Short mmCIF file of C-alpha atoms in Angstrom, two decimals:
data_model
loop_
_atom_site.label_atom_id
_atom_site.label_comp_id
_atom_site.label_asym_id
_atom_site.label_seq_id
_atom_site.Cartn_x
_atom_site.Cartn_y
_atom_site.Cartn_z
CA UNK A 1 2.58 94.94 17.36
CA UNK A 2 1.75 94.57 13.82
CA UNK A 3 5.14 92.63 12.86
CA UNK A 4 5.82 91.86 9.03
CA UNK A 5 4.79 88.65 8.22
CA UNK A 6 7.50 86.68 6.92
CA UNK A 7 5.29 85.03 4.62
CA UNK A 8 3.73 88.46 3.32
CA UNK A 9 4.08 91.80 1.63
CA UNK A 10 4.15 94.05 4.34
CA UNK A 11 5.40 96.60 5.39
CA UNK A 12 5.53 108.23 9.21
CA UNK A 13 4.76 111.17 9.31
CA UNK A 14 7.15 113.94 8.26
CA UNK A 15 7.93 116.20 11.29
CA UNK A 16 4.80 118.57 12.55
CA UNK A 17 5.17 119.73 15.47
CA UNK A 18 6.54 123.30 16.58
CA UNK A 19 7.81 123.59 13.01
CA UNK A 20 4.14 123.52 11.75
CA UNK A 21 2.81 127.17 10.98
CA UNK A 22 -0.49 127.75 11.90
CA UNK A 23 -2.27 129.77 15.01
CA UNK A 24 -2.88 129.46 18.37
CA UNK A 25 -4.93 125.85 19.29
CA UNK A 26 -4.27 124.17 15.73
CA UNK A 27 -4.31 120.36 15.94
CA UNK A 28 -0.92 118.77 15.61
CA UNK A 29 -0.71 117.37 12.17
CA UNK A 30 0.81 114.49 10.06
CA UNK A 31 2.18 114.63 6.99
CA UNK A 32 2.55 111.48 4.88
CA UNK A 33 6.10 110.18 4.35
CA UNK A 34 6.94 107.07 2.25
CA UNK A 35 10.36 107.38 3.19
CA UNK A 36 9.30 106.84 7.10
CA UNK A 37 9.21 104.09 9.27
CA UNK A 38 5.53 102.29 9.39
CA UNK A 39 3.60 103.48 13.17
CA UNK A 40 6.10 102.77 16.26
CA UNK A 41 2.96 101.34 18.46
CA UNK A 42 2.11 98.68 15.81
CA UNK A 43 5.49 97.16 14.27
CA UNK A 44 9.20 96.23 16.41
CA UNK A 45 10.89 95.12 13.12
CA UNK A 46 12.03 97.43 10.74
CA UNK A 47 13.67 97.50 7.54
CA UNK A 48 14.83 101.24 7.19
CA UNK A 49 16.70 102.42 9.76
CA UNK A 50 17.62 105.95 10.50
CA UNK A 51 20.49 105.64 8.43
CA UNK A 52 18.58 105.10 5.64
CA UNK A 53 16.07 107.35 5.97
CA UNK A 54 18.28 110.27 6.43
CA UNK A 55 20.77 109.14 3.70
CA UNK A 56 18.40 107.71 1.03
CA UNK A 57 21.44 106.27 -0.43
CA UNK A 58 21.70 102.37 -1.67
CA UNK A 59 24.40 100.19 -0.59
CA UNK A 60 27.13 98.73 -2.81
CA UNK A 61 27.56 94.86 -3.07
CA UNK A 62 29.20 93.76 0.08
CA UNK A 63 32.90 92.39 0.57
CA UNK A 64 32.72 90.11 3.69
CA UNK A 65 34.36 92.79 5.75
CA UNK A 66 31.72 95.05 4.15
CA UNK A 67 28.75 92.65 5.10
CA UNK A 68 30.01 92.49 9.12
CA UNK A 69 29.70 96.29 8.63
CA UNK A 70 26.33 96.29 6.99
CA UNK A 71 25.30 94.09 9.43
CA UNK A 72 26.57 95.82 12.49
CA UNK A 73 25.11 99.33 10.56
CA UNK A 74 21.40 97.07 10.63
CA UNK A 75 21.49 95.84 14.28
CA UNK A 76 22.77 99.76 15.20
CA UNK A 77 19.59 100.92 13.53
CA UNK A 78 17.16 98.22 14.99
CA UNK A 79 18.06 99.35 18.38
CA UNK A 80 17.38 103.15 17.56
CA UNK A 81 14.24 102.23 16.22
CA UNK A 82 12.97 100.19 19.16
CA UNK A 83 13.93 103.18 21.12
CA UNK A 84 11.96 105.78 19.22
CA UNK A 85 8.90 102.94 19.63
CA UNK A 86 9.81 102.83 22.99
CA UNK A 87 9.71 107.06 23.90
CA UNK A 88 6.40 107.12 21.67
CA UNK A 89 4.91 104.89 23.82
CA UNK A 90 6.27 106.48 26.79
CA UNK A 91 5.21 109.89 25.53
CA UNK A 92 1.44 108.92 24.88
CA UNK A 93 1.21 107.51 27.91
CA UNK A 94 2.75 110.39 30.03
CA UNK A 95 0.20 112.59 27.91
CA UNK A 96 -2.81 110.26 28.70
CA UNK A 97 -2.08 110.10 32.49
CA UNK A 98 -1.56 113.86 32.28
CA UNK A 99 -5.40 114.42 30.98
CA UNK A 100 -6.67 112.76 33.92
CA UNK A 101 -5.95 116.05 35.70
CA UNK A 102 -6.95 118.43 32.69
CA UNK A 103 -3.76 120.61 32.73
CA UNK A 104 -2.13 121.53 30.17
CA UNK A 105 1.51 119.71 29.21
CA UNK A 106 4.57 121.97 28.19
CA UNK A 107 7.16 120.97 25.62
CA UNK A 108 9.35 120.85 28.61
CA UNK A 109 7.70 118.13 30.27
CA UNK A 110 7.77 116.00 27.04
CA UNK A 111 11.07 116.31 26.70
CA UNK A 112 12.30 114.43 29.44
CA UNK A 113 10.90 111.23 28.17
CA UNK A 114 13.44 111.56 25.22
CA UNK A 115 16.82 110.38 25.23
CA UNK A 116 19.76 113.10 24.29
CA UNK A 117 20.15 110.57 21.20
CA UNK A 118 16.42 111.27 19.88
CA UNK A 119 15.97 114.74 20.49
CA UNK A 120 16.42 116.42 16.94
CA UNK A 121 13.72 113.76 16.12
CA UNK A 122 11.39 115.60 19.27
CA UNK A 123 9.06 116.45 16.25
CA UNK A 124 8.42 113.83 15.00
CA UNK A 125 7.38 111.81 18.14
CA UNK A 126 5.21 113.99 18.58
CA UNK A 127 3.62 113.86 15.61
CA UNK A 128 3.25 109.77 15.97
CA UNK A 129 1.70 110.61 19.50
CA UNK A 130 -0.47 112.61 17.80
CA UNK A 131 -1.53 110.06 15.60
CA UNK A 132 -1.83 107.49 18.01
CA UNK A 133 -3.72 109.54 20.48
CA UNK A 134 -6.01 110.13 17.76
CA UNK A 135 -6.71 106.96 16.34
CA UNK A 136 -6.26 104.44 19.34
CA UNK A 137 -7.73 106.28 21.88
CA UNK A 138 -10.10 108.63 20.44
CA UNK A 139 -8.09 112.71 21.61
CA UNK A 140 -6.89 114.94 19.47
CA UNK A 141 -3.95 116.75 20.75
CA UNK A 142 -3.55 120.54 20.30
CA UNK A 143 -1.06 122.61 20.33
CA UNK A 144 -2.61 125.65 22.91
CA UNK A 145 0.16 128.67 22.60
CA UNK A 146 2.52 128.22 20.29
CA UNK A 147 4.78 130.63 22.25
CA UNK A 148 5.02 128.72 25.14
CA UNK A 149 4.78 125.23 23.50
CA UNK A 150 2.04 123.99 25.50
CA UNK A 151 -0.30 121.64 24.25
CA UNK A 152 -3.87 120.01 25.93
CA UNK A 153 -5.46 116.83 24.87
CA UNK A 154 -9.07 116.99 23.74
CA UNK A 155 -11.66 114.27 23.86
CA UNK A 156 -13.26 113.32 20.37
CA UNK A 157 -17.10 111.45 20.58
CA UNK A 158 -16.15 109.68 17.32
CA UNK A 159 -12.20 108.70 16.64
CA UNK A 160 -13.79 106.36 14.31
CA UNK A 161 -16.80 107.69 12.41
CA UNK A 162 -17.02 104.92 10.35
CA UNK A 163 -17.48 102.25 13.14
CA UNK A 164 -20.84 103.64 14.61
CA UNK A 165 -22.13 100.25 14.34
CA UNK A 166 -20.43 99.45 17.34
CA UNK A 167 -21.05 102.39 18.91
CA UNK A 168 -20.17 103.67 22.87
CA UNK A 169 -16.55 103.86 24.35
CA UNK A 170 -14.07 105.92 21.76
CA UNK A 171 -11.05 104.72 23.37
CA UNK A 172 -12.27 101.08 24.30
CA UNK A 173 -12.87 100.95 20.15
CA UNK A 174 -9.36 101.98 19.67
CA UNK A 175 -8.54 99.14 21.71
CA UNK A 176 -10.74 96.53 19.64
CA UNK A 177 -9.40 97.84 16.49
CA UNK A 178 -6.07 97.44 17.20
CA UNK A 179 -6.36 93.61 18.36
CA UNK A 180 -8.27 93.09 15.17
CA UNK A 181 -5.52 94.64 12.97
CA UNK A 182 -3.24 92.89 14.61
CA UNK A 183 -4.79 89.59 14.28
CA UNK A 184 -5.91 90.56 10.19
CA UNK A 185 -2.00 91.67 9.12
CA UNK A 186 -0.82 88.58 11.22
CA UNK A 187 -3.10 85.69 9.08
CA UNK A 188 -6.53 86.47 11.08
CA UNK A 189 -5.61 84.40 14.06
CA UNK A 190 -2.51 85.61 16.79
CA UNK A 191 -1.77 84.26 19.61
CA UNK A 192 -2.97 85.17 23.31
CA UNK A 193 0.97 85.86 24.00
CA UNK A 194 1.12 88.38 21.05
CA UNK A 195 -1.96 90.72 21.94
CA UNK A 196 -0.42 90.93 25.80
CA UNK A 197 3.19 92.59 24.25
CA UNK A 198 1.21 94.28 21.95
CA UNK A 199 -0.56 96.19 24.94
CA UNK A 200 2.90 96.43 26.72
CA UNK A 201 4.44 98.21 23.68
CA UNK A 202 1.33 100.46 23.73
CA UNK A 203 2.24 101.11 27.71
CA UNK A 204 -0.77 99.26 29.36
CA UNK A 205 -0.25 96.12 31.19
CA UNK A 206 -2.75 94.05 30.75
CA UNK A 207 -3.58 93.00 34.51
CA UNK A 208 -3.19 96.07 35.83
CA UNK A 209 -5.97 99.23 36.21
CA UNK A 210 -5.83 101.43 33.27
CA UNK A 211 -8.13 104.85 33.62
CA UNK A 212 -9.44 104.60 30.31
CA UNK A 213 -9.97 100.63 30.06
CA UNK A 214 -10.35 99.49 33.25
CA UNK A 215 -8.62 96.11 33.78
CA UNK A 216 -7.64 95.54 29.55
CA UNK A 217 -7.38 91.69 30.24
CA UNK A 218 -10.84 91.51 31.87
CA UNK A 219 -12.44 94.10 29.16
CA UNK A 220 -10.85 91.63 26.19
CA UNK A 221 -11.55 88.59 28.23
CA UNK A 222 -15.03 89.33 29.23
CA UNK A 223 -16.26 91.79 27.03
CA UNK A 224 -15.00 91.84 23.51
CA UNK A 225 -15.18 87.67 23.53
CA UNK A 226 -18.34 87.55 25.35
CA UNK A 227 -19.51 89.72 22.96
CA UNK A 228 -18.43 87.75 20.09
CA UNK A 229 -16.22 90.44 18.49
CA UNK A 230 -13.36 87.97 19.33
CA UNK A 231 -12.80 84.50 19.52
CA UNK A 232 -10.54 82.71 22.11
CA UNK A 233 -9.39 79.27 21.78
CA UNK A 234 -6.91 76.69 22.52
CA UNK A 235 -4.25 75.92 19.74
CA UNK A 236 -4.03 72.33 19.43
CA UNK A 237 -0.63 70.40 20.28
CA UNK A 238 0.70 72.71 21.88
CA UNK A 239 2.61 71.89 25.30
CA UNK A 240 2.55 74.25 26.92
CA UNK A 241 -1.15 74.56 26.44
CA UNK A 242 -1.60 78.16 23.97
CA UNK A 243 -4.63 80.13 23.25
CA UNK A 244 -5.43 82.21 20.17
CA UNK A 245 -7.62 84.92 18.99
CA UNK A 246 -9.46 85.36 15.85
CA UNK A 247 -12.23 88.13 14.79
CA UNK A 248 -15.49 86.55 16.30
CA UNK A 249 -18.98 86.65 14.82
CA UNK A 250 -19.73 89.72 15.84
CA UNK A 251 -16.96 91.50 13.99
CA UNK A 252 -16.88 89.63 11.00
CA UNK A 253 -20.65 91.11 10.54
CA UNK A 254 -20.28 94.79 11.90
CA UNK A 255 -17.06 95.67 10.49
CA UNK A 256 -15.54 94.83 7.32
CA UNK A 257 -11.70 94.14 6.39
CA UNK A 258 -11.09 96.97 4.35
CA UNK A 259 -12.41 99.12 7.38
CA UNK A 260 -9.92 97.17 9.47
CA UNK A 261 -6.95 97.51 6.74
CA UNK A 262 -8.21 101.37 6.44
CA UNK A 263 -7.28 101.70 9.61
CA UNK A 264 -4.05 100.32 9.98
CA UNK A 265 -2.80 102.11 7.04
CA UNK A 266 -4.06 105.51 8.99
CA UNK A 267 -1.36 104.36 11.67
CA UNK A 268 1.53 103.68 9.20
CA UNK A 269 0.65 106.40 7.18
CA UNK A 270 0.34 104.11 4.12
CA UNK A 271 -2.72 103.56 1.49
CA UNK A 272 -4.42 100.04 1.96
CA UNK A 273 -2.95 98.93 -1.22
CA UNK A 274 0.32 98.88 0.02
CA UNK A 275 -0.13 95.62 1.85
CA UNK A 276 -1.00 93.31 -1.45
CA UNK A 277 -2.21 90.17 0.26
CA UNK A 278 -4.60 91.70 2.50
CA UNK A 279 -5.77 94.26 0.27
CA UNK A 280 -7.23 91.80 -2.62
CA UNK A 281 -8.71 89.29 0.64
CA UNK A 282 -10.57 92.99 1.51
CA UNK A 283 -11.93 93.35 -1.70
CA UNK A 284 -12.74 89.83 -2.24
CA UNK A 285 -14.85 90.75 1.38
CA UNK A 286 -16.42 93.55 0.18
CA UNK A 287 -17.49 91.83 -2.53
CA UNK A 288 -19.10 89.21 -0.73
CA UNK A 289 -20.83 91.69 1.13
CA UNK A 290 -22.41 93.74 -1.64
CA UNK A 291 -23.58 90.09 -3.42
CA UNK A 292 -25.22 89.08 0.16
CA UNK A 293 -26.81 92.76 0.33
CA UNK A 294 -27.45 92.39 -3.03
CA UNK A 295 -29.51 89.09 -2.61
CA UNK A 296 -31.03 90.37 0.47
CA UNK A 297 -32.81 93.05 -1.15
CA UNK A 298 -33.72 90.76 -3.96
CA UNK A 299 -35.75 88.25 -1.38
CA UNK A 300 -37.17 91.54 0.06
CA UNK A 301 -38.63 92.31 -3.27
CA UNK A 302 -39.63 89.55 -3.76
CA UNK A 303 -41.88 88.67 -0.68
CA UNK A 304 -43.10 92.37 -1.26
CA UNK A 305 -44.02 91.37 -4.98
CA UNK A 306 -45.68 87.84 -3.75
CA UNK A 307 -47.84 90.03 -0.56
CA UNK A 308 -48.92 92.55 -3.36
CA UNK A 309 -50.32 89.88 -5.43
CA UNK A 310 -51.79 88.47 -2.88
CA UNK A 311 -54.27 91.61 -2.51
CA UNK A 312 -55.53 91.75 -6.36
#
């Protein structure tokens, strides 16, 4: 998960849904909320809790008593929060094993994965699904007859245009995406033990066969580090021995950090700006970039200049 860094300035969509006019087959949408909680797949801690999102109001200065009950109030909205993660998770996965088969899924069938507790909120998960199915694993979900509230799940070639560099698998980039978010918001190195939970929270154990990524430890392990999108090594002193990951090579030249922040603010339905510290190390990348493109092209012109010369 993409936990807020102590250290940092870190840190959903409004409800879509069956309340969400439109016609027969439209694509279940997001709206942006600022008021919302960041994206359920990428963060456990929270500092708005349900309360406070449906109340808006701001707390007086505590007594003592009052600061037990504030406190008691925080931990009671923690918990609801890790369970709304928790049925998002539950519901994307339901939805993913479902398209294995091709059938459509009724409202119906959703709703058992939510708790009595959540299920004025029904909406709304599924609008974070939504987003989630989208982004991480490359379907769009779509709402097929309104009437009957059933819904289908539809491949896209390209959840992420803007990475054709690395081209192939749409739900296999999801995957490398999300690591390297999760290793940029976290101070571009995590360790091994953090990517693992982060696949749990996402429901995919990371030993065990997953239909759209195979065996995820063996595709990170063999592929993505072979590869030299990521790097794995050992974190030194540590006993226990620890490994980490950091964006390999390969990453660092294909894809950029603001493409990376771009699309972790997607998830939390947030503009990159909102996360200060990484935002001005993206644009301090990008403009790196454009000076070595910049100098590139220069040398090019120049050995083009020096053969033309050569001729007269």
């Amino acid at each position: 998960m993409l936990r807020e860094p102590e250290s940092r300035g870190l840190p959903s969509p409004q409800a879509a849904g069956e309340q969400h006019g439109g016609q027969d087959g439209e694509t279940v949408a997001l709206t942006a909320s600022q008021e919302l909680a960041p994206s359920p797949l990428l963060q456990e801690g929270i500092k708005e809790g349900l309360g406070a999102m449906r109340e808006g109001a701001a707390e007086p200065a505590p007594t003592r008593q009052g600061a037990r009950t504030l406190a008691a109030k925080a931990l009671a909205r923690r918990r609801a929060y890790r369970c709304l993660n928790r049925t998002v998770a539950e519901v994307v996965h339901f939805l993913l094993v479902k398209d294995k088969k091709k059938s459509p899924v009724t409202r119906f069938e959703m709703v058992k994965y939510v708790d009595g507790d959540l299920k004025d909120l029904f909406p709304e998960i599924i609008a974070r699904a939504a987003e989630h199915l989208r982004y991480v694993f490359g379907f769009e979900l779509k709402q097929l007859d309104r009437k009957h509230h059933t819904y289908i799940l539809i491949h896209k070639l390209k959840p992420l245009e803007e990475e054709e560099d690395l081209g192939g698998d749409g739900p296999r980039l999801g995957l490398l995406m999300m690591i390297l978010g999760l290793i940029y918001m976290k101070g571009n190195s995590v360790r091994e033990a953090q990517v693992w939970d982060m696949l749990r929270r996402l429901g995919v154990l990371p030993s065990k066969y997953h239909f759209l990524f195979g065996y995820p430890k063996r595709l990170i392990m063999e592929e993505f580090v072979q590869q030299r999108y990521l790097n794995y090594r050992r974190v030194p002193h540590t006993n226990p021995l620890e490994y980490e990951f950091s964006w390999g090579p390969r990453s660092s030249l294909e894809i950029s950090k603001m493409k990376v922040l771009g699309f972790v603010a997607r998830l939390h339905k947030k503009e990159p700006q909102h996360w200060t510290v990484q935002y001005r190390e993206a644009l301090a990348d990008e403009a790196d970039r454009a000076r070595a493109e910049a100098s590139m092209r220069a040398r090019v012109r120049a050995r083009a200049s020096a053969r033309a010369g050569l001729h007269h």
